[in-house]
Tab-separated table of C-alpha atoms in Angstrom:
chain	number	residue	atom	x	y	z
A	792	UNK	CA	1.775	84.738	-66.394
A	793	UNK	CA	3.935	83.990	-69.461
A	794	UNK	CA	4.196	80.230	-68.838
A	795	UNK	CA	0.663	79.390	-70.133
A	796	UNK	CA	1.292	81.392	-73.313
A	797	UNK	CA	4.639	79.673	-73.928
A	798	UNK	CA	3.064	76.267	-73.070
A	799	UNK	CA	0.273	76.888	-75.557
A	800	UNK	CA	2.576	77.950	-78.406
A	801	UNK	CA	5.159	75.189	-77.965
A	802	UNK	CA	3.153	72.176	-76.828
A	803	UNK	CA	-0.266	72.863	-78.398
A	804	UNK	CA	0.400	74.967	-81.489
A	805	UNK	CA	3.667	73.271	-82.507
A	806	UNK	CA	2.689	69.968	-80.877
A	807	UNK	CA	6.144	69.388	-79.362
A	808	UNK	CA	6.744	66.997	-76.461
A	809	UNK	CA	7.624	68.542	-73.088
A	810	UNK	CA	11.139	67.423	-72.112
A	811	UNK	CA	12.440	67.067	-75.666
A	812	UNK	CA	15.541	69.107	-76.611
A	813	UNK	CA	13.790	71.163	-79.267
A	814	UNK	CA	10.684	71.631	-77.084
A	815	UNK	CA	12.738	72.827	-74.098
A	816	UNK	CA	14.853	75.184	-76.179
A	817	UNK	CA	11.837	76.714	-77.916
A	818	UNK	CA	9.848	77.008	-74.678
A	819	UNK	CA	12.786	78.788	-73.016
A	820	UNK	CA	13.040	81.112	-76.008
A	821	UNK	CA	9.353	82.080	-76.145
A	822	UNK	CA	8.905	82.386	-72.387
A	823	UNK	CA	12.015	84.532	-71.968
A	824	UNK	CA	11.232	86.720	-74.968
A	825	UNK	CA	7.736	87.534	-73.647
A	826	UNK	CA	8.907	88.131	-70.107
A	827	UNK	CA	11.973	90.206	-70.972
A	828	UNK	CA	10.229	92.490	-73.455
A	829	UNK	CA	7.380	93.082	-70.996
A	830	UNK	CA	9.815	93.994	-68.223
A	831	UNK	CA	11.964	96.090	-70.553
A	832	UNK	CA	9.033	98.172	-71.788
A	833	UNK	CA	7.612	98.830	-68.306
A	834	UNK	CA	10.879	99.583	-66.514
A	835	UNK	CA	12.532	101.625	-69.267
A	836	UNK	CA	9.382	103.782	-69.328
A	837	UNK	CA	9.508	104.342	-65.555
A	838	UNK	CA	13.249	105.060	-65.653
A	839	UNK	CA	12.663	107.606	-68.427
A	840	UNK	CA	10.043	109.411	-66.295
A	841	UNK	CA	12.515	109.614	-63.389
A	842	UNK	CA	15.241	110.786	-65.783
A	843	UNK	CA	13.126	113.668	-67.010
A	844	UNK	CA	13.669	115.190	-63.544
A	845	UNK	CA	17.466	115.024	-63.733
A	846	UNK	CA	18.828	116.725	-66.836
A	847	UNK	CA	22.656	116.833	-66.762
A	848	UNK	CA	22.618	120.601	-66.116
A	849	UNK	CA	20.668	120.047	-62.878
A	850	UNK	CA	22.961	117.183	-61.830
A	851	UNK	CA	25.961	119.442	-62.355
A	852	UNK	CA	24.388	122.099	-60.160
A	853	UNK	CA	23.675	119.595	-57.371
A	854	UNK	CA	27.168	118.084	-57.477
A	855	UNK	CA	29.012	121.392	-57.561
A	856	UNK	CA	27.916	121.928	-53.939
A	857	UNK	CA	29.039	118.499	-52.745
A	858	UNK	CA	32.396	117.607	-51.233
A	859	UNK	CA	34.235	114.278	-51.175
A	860	UNK	CA	32.631	111.115	-49.697
A	861	UNK	CA	29.044	112.419	-49.516
A	862	UNK	CA	29.603	113.847	-52.977
A	863	UNK	CA	30.834	110.468	-54.255
A	864	UNK	CA	27.686	108.752	-52.974
A	865	UNK	CA	25.361	111.426	-54.383
A	866	UNK	CA	27.224	111.333	-57.703
A	867	UNK	CA	26.945	107.546	-57.935
A	868	UNK	CA	23.188	107.804	-57.316
A	869	UNK	CA	22.733	110.590	-59.862
A	870	UNK	CA	24.814	108.621	-62.350
A	871	UNK	CA	22.030	106.044	-62.470
A	872	UNK	CA	19.205	108.490	-63.230
A	873	UNK	CA	20.875	111.241	-65.249
A	874	UNK	CA	20.429	110.597	-68.955
A	875	UNK	CA	23.476	111.056	-71.161
A	876	UNK	CA	24.817	109.138	-74.098
A	877	UNK	CA	28.492	108.285	-74.319
A	878	UNK	CA	29.072	110.928	-76.993
A	879	UNK	CA	28.159	113.579	-74.402
A	880	UNK	CA	30.841	112.329	-71.999
A	881	UNK	CA	33.304	115.065	-73.008
A	882	UNK	CA	31.040	118.127	-72.564
A	883	UNK	CA	29.661	116.572	-69.392
A	884	UNK	CA	33.123	115.992	-67.931
A	885	UNK	CA	34.293	119.513	-68.797
A	886	UNK	CA	31.081	121.055	-67.430
A	887	UNK	CA	31.381	119.179	-64.136
A	888	UNK	CA	35.067	119.886	-63.563
A	889	UNK	CA	34.732	123.527	-64.569
A	890	UNK	CA	31.840	124.163	-62.186
A	891	UNK	CA	33.880	122.881	-59.240
A	892	UNK	CA	32.739	119.268	-58.941
A	893	UNK	CA	35.775	117.460	-57.425
A	894	UNK	CA	37.539	115.093	-59.847
A	895	UNK	CA	36.841	111.995	-57.727
A	896	UNK	CA	33.149	112.903	-57.463
A	897	UNK	CA	32.992	113.353	-61.246
A	898	UNK	CA	34.453	109.863	-61.625
A	899	UNK	CA	31.890	108.318	-59.273
A	900	UNK	CA	29.296	109.736	-61.655
A	901	UNK	CA	31.110	108.545	-64.782
A	902	UNK	CA	31.487	105.009	-63.394
A	903	UNK	CA	27.964	104.490	-62.092
A	904	UNK	CA	26.283	105.903	-65.175
A	905	UNK	CA	27.156	103.068	-67.567
A	906	UNK	CA	27.701	100.475	-64.857
A	907	UNK	CA	24.274	100.519	-63.251
A	908	UNK	CA	22.541	100.067	-66.555
A	909	UNK	CA	18.744	99.846	-66.506
A	910	UNK	CA	18.624	97.291	-69.304
A	911	UNK	CA	21.120	95.001	-67.586
A	912	UNK	CA	19.184	95.493	-64.363
A	913	UNK	CA	15.875	94.412	-65.897
A	914	UNK	CA	17.429	91.428	-67.626
A	915	UNK	CA	18.975	90.290	-64.339
A	916	UNK	CA	15.683	90.742	-62.544
A	917	UNK	CA	13.815	88.779	-65.198
A	918	UNK	CA	16.332	85.966	-65.297
A	919	UNK	CA	17.747	85.644	-61.778
A	920	UNK	CA	15.139	87.372	-59.597
A	921	UNK	CA	15.109	90.650	-57.703
A	922	UNK	CA	17.765	89.692	-55.143
A	923	UNK	CA	20.505	89.363	-57.746
A	924	UNK	CA	19.226	92.549	-59.430
A	925	UNK	CA	19.525	94.452	-56.130
A	926	UNK	CA	23.003	93.027	-55.530
A	927	UNK	CA	23.941	94.244	-59.005
A	928	UNK	CA	22.813	97.825	-58.252
A	929	UNK	CA	24.263	97.784	-54.747
A	930	UNK	CA	27.697	96.542	-55.758
A	931	UNK	CA	27.651	98.784	-58.852
A	932	UNK	CA	27.125	101.832	-56.613
A	933	UNK	CA	29.821	100.681	-54.170
A	934	UNK	CA	32.314	100.203	-57.022
A	935	UNK	CA	31.457	103.698	-58.373
A	936	UNK	CA	31.791	105.359	-54.944
A	937	UNK	CA	35.029	103.509	-54.067
A	938	UNK	CA	36.735	104.129	-57.425
A	939	UNK	CA	35.772	107.810	-57.262
A	940	UNK	CA	37.226	108.149	-53.754
A	941	UNK	CA	40.463	106.381	-54.793
A	942	UNK	CA	40.861	108.594	-57.880
A	943	UNK	CA	40.090	111.710	-55.813
A	944	UNK	CA	42.687	110.746	-53.183
A	945	UNK	CA	45.355	110.193	-55.844
A	946	UNK	CA	45.176	113.922	-56.684
A	947	UNK	CA	45.418	113.419	-60.419
A	948	UNK	CA	44.138	116.843	-61.479
A	949	UNK	CA	47.322	117.451	-63.495
A	950	UNK	CA	46.457	114.445	-65.676
A	951	UNK	CA	43.348	116.097	-67.010
A	952	UNK	CA	44.044	117.541	-70.506
A	953	UNK	CA	45.270	121.132	-70.109
A	954	UNK	CA	42.650	122.676	-72.357
A	955	UNK	CA	39.887	121.514	-69.988
A	956	UNK	CA	41.078	123.929	-67.297
A	957	UNK	CA	41.226	126.813	-69.761
A	958	UNK	CA	37.735	126.222	-71.065
A	959	UNK	CA	35.104	128.827	-70.350
A	960	UNK	CA	31.687	127.280	-69.917
A	961	UNK	CA	28.509	129.278	-70.429
A	962	UNK	CA	25.357	128.562	-68.508
A	963	UNK	CA	22.038	127.585	-69.944
A	964	UNK	CA	18.684	127.673	-68.267
A	965	UNK	CA	16.957	124.414	-67.436
A	966	UNK	CA	13.404	124.396	-68.695
A	967	UNK	CA	11.186	122.375	-66.331
A	968	UNK	CA	9.063	119.931	-68.298
A	969	UNK	CA	5.335	119.459	-67.792
A	970	UNK	CA	3.694	116.031	-67.481
A	971	UNK	CA	2.660	115.756	-71.155
A	972	UNK	CA	6.296	116.335	-72.166
A	973	UNK	CA	7.584	113.839	-69.592
A	974	UNK	CA	5.183	111.166	-70.888
A	975	UNK	CA	6.134	111.926	-74.452
A	976	UNK	CA	9.856	111.830	-73.640
A	977	UNK	CA	9.395	108.509	-71.801
A	978	UNK	CA	7.431	106.981	-74.688
A	979	UNK	CA	9.987	108.073	-77.260
A	980	UNK	CA	12.899	106.955	-75.105
A	981	UNK	CA	11.345	103.522	-74.507
A	982	UNK	CA	10.465	102.927	-78.169
A	983	UNK	CA	13.845	104.237	-79.345
A	984	UNK	CA	15.788	102.028	-76.954
A	985	UNK	CA	13.698	98.921	-77.662
A	986	UNK	CA	14.126	99.482	-81.388
A	987	UNK	CA	17.883	99.669	-80.919
A	988	UNK	CA	18.376	96.671	-78.649
A	989	UNK	CA	15.690	94.178	-79.667
A	990	UNK	CA	17.830	92.211	-82.155
A	991	UNK	CA	20.534	91.723	-79.496
A	992	UNK	CA	17.962	90.605	-76.963
A	993	UNK	CA	16.325	88.114	-79.346
A	994	UNK	CA	19.671	86.701	-80.541
A	995	UNK	CA	20.844	86.488	-76.933
A	996	UNK	CA	17.705	84.639	-75.864
A	997	UNK	CA	17.984	82.300	-78.881
A	998	UNK	CA	21.593	81.414	-78.064
A	999	UNK	CA	20.591	81.078	-74.399
A	1000	UNK	CA	17.768	78.743	-75.416
A	1001	UNK	CA	20.154	76.637	-77.495
A	1002	UNK	CA	22.639	76.306	-74.625
A	1003	UNK	CA	19.739	75.547	-72.305
A	1004	UNK	CA	18.410	72.754	-74.488
A	1005	UNK	CA	21.644	71.227	-75.828
A	1006	UNK	CA	24.696	71.869	-73.606
A	1007	UNK	CA	25.114	69.048	-71.087
A	1008	UNK	CA	24.510	69.757	-67.401
A	1009	UNK	CA	27.567	70.911	-65.401
A	1010	UNK	CA	29.604	71.247	-68.585
A	1011	UNK	CA	30.687	74.771	-67.651
A	1012	UNK	CA	31.183	74.104	-63.979
A	1013	UNK	CA	34.575	72.625	-64.877
A	1014	UNK	CA	36.119	75.781	-66.336
A	1015	UNK	CA	33.877	78.688	-65.276
A	1016	UNK	CA	32.774	77.448	-61.872
A	1017	UNK	CA	33.771	78.958	-58.566
A	1018	UNK	CA	36.751	76.603	-58.199
A	1019	UNK	CA	38.554	78.243	-61.093
A	1020	UNK	CA	40.356	81.318	-59.685
A	1021	UNK	CA	41.039	82.690	-63.174
A	1022	UNK	CA	37.388	82.718	-64.268
A	1023	UNK	CA	36.680	86.191	-62.801
A	1024	UNK	CA	39.596	88.134	-64.363
A	1025	UNK	CA	39.100	86.319	-67.674
A	1026	UNK	CA	35.387	87.207	-67.639
A	1027	UNK	CA	36.253	90.873	-66.944
A	1028	UNK	CA	38.799	90.936	-69.787
A	1029	UNK	CA	36.264	89.348	-72.162
A	1030	UNK	CA	33.678	91.970	-71.164
A	1031	UNK	CA	35.728	94.997	-72.294
A	1032	UNK	CA	35.204	94.714	-76.092
A	1033	UNK	CA	31.537	93.664	-75.786
A	1034	UNK	CA	29.914	96.981	-74.851
A	1035	UNK	CA	27.257	97.262	-77.556
A	1036	UNK	CA	25.859	93.831	-76.817
A	1037	UNK	CA	25.035	94.397	-73.143
A	1038	UNK	CA	21.372	93.595	-73.779
A	1039	UNK	CA	22.025	90.312	-75.522
A	1040	UNK	CA	24.695	89.021	-73.159
A	1041	UNK	CA	22.451	88.319	-70.200
A	1042	UNK	CA	20.182	85.604	-71.647
A	1043	UNK	CA	23.334	83.763	-72.705
A	1044	UNK	CA	24.818	84.313	-69.298
A	1045	UNK	CA	21.708	82.937	-67.606
A	1046	UNK	CA	21.948	79.730	-69.591
A	1047	UNK	CA	25.657	79.549	-68.739
A	1048	UNK	CA	24.861	79.954	-65.034
A	1049	UNK	CA	22.351	77.128	-65.272
A	1050	UNK	CA	25.174	74.974	-66.638
A	1051	UNK	CA	27.509	75.749	-63.753
A	1052	UNK	CA	29.074	79.177	-64.303
A	1053	UNK	CA	29.465	80.922	-60.928
A	1054	UNK	CA	27.211	83.945	-60.192
A	1055	UNK	CA	30.051	86.255	-59.086
A	1056	UNK	CA	31.808	85.573	-62.378
A	1057	UNK	CA	28.564	86.447	-64.174
A	1058	UNK	CA	28.147	89.734	-62.271
A	1059	UNK	CA	31.776	90.703	-62.892
A	1060	UNK	CA	31.342	89.934	-66.576
A	1061	UNK	CA	28.217	92.111	-66.866
A	1062	UNK	CA	29.807	94.989	-65.002
A	1063	UNK	CA	32.853	94.824	-67.273
A	1064	UNK	CA	30.622	94.773	-70.346
A	1065	UNK	CA	28.832	97.965	-69.307
A	1066	UNK	CA	31.440	99.936	-67.319
A	1067	UNK	CA	34.706	99.178	-69.138
A	1068	UNK	CA	34.266	99.781	-72.824
A	1069	UNK	CA	36.806	100.608	-75.491
A	1070	UNK	CA	34.639	103.280	-77.208
A	1071	UNK	CA	34.251	105.031	-73.849
A	1072	UNK	CA	38.022	104.964	-73.305
A	1073	UNK	CA	38.550	106.568	-76.722
A	1074	UNK	CA	36.020	109.318	-75.923
A	1075	UNK	CA	37.484	109.963	-72.474
A	1076	UNK	CA	41.008	110.220	-73.909
A	1077	UNK	CA	39.850	113.615	-75.237
A	1078	UNK	CA	39.770	114.958	-71.686
A	1079	UNK	CA	42.087	112.638	-69.729
A	1080	UNK	CA	45.815	112.086	-70.131
A	1081	UNK	CA	47.014	108.486	-70.263
A	1082	UNK	CA	47.983	108.040	-66.571
A	1083	UNK	CA	44.516	109.129	-65.405
A	1084	UNK	CA	42.750	107.073	-68.072
A	1085	UNK	CA	44.783	104.020	-67.049
A	1086	UNK	CA	44.108	104.673	-63.346
A	1087	UNK	CA	40.391	104.986	-64.068
A	1088	UNK	CA	40.236	101.700	-65.999
A	1089	UNK	CA	42.553	99.936	-63.573
A	1090	UNK	CA	40.643	101.020	-60.459
A	1091	UNK	CA	37.252	100.068	-61.886
A	1092	UNK	CA	38.532	96.725	-63.247
A	1093	UNK	CA	40.113	95.905	-59.875
A	1094	UNK	CA	36.889	96.767	-58.026
A	1095	UNK	CA	34.826	94.625	-60.407
A	1096	UNK	CA	37.159	91.643	-59.982
A	1097	UNK	CA	36.832	91.988	-56.188
A	1098	UNK	CA	33.022	91.985	-56.539
A	1099	UNK	CA	33.264	88.817	-58.624
A	1100	UNK	CA	35.384	86.976	-56.031
A	1101	UNK	CA	33.233	88.265	-53.171
A	1102	UNK	CA	30.024	86.893	-54.654
A	1103	UNK	CA	31.591	83.621	-55.716
A	1104	UNK	CA	32.631	83.232	-52.087
A	1105	UNK	CA	29.296	84.092	-50.416
A	1106	UNK	CA	26.543	83.036	-52.857
B	256	UNK	CA	17.988	133.468	-88.638
B	257	UNK	CA	21.010	131.345	-87.736
B	258	UNK	CA	20.517	127.763	-86.549
B	259	UNK	CA	23.435	125.931	-84.961
B	260	UNK	CA	23.518	122.197	-84.221
B	261	UNK	CA	25.969	121.471	-81.406
B	262	UNK	CA	27.524	118.021	-81.170
B	263	UNK	CA	30.874	116.259	-81.464
B	264	UNK	CA	29.657	114.263	-84.473
B	265	UNK	CA	27.854	111.235	-83.078
B	266	UNK	CA	24.983	109.489	-84.875
B	267	UNK	CA	22.311	111.484	-83.016
B	268	UNK	CA	24.021	114.758	-83.907
B	269	UNK	CA	23.982	113.841	-87.593
B	270	UNK	CA	20.298	112.871	-87.447
B	271	UNK	CA	19.420	116.188	-85.834
B	272	UNK	CA	21.406	118.074	-88.495
B	273	UNK	CA	19.555	116.240	-91.280
B	274	UNK	CA	16.164	116.788	-89.598
B	275	UNK	CA	16.838	120.502	-89.182
B	276	UNK	CA	17.872	120.847	-92.813
B	277	UNK	CA	14.690	119.090	-93.917
B	278	UNK	CA	12.547	121.211	-91.603
B	279	UNK	CA	14.153	124.394	-92.937
B	280	UNK	CA	13.718	123.297	-96.556
B	281	UNK	CA	10.100	122.218	-96.054
B	282	UNK	CA	9.093	125.381	-94.243
B	283	UNK	CA	10.703	127.514	-96.954
B	284	UNK	CA	12.709	129.403	-94.347
B	285	UNK	CA	15.888	131.228	-95.322
B	286	UNK	CA	17.663	130.203	-92.121
B	287	UNK	CA	21.362	129.445	-92.165
B	288	UNK	CA	22.069	125.959	-90.747
B	289	UNK	CA	25.517	125.366	-89.243
B	290	UNK	CA	27.023	122.286	-87.615
B	291	UNK	CA	29.227	123.070	-84.606
B	292	UNK	CA	31.597	120.241	-83.710
B	293	UNK	CA	34.300	122.093	-81.829
B	294	UNK	CA	34.099	121.349	-78.126
B	295	UNK	CA	35.171	124.890	-77.139
B	296	UNK	CA	32.203	126.395	-78.962
B	297	UNK	CA	29.788	123.776	-77.629
B	298	UNK	CA	30.904	124.447	-74.056
B	299	UNK	CA	30.570	128.203	-74.504
B	300	UNK	CA	26.812	127.651	-74.661
B	301	UNK	CA	26.890	125.664	-71.406
B	302	UNK	CA	25.448	122.600	-73.080
B	303	UNK	CA	26.240	119.309	-71.313
B	304	UNK	CA	24.285	116.818	-73.390
B	305	UNK	CA	24.463	116.687	-77.142
B	306	UNK	CA	23.038	117.163	-79.676
B	307	UNK	CA	21.738	120.628	-78.868
B	308	UNK	CA	20.001	123.238	-81.008
B	309	UNK	CA	20.802	126.939	-80.872
B	310	UNK	CA	18.716	129.528	-82.698
B	311	UNK	CA	20.223	133.023	-82.958
B	312	UNK	CA	22.497	132.384	-79.990
B	313	UNK	CA	19.788	130.953	-77.717
B	314	UNK	CA	19.858	127.281	-76.622
B	315	UNK	CA	16.452	125.776	-77.507
B	316	UNK	CA	17.013	122.216	-76.286
B	317	UNK	CA	19.776	119.709	-75.645
B	318	UNK	CA	20.157	115.946	-75.541
B	319	UNK	CA	17.340	115.014	-77.891
B	320	UNK	CA	16.434	114.637	-81.560
B	321	UNK	CA	12.940	115.978	-82.360
B	322	UNK	CA	11.189	114.941	-85.571
B	323	UNK	CA	11.122	117.121	-88.699
B	324	UNK	CA	7.539	118.176	-87.924
B	325	UNK	CA	8.338	119.182	-84.348
B	326	UNK	CA	11.333	121.151	-85.577
B	327	UNK	CA	9.159	122.969	-88.101
B	328	UNK	CA	6.994	124.134	-85.197
B	329	UNK	CA	10.057	125.621	-83.490
B	330	UNK	CA	11.385	127.535	-86.490
């Protein structure tokens, strides 16, 4: 439905020739911008409605009754729909641990929450189709469940900062919202998020459009294709410092894929961008001692690299 | 009346603090507005998502930043 609009603007309004470099790049840019912002608005709104049912206090209550394995799976699922910003990671962690949520289960939650990111999901859906988007969620959940189980099995409770165990946590009542409040929350959340990420998305699509129109075919296949065994770990390492630009990375990545970058490498890169971030490590160092922080990052990075190789091998 | 804004000091927490101060000033209330950044005190209220607003020891909401006008309605 966005092709006719993009056709009209590029070929009729600007009178550019189809197939020319500038025409192709601009068409890609306009088409993707329309499609992505439409998808973003609709899906973020729906996600916000679902989220209004899972305030962190309710999630904590659900998880405090769960044991290992089942608990890890439930936690990974709740991590996707429970709203919390990274600055709440410390109170959330303390609240979970204090109310008896096992450490490994808490980590499944902490991994899936940033990793299965609704913005990244929508961008993938818009650019690669729903199959890749589903693979992204599926593998994201598996990585979160597996890393949580590994961390739980390692019995690293003593590497949680001592003051966490001494903390006394009060309880607060959860006020159930009515529909008008849910709609209002969803509208505000959608507008707020779009306002925050739109420059990244537009810049990302513009760079993507440039690569699309100007970089020669198969240029990237040489060094970021599936034959290069180092592409996946390098992509993961590059993803760590890029957290804030998660929204803008995907249009670039799509153009890179079109020029020969392997899909598993792309998925690993995106997961690293959202799940392994330096600011998050700094925040978590308030509640975790170094060995546990390193285990957490190491386990998640290892799982993401495996996902990358797996999909390069089968797709 | 004592209003406490709970939060470790992220951007949202600062916005809420500013909004509350404006709301208090505009409504001519004599409320005392305090910023609480210490994690021990935040946890004592059982708040998991920040920023949160506490009026006279009672948690009013957490994890959001209402506008100045909405806050005025709550005071």
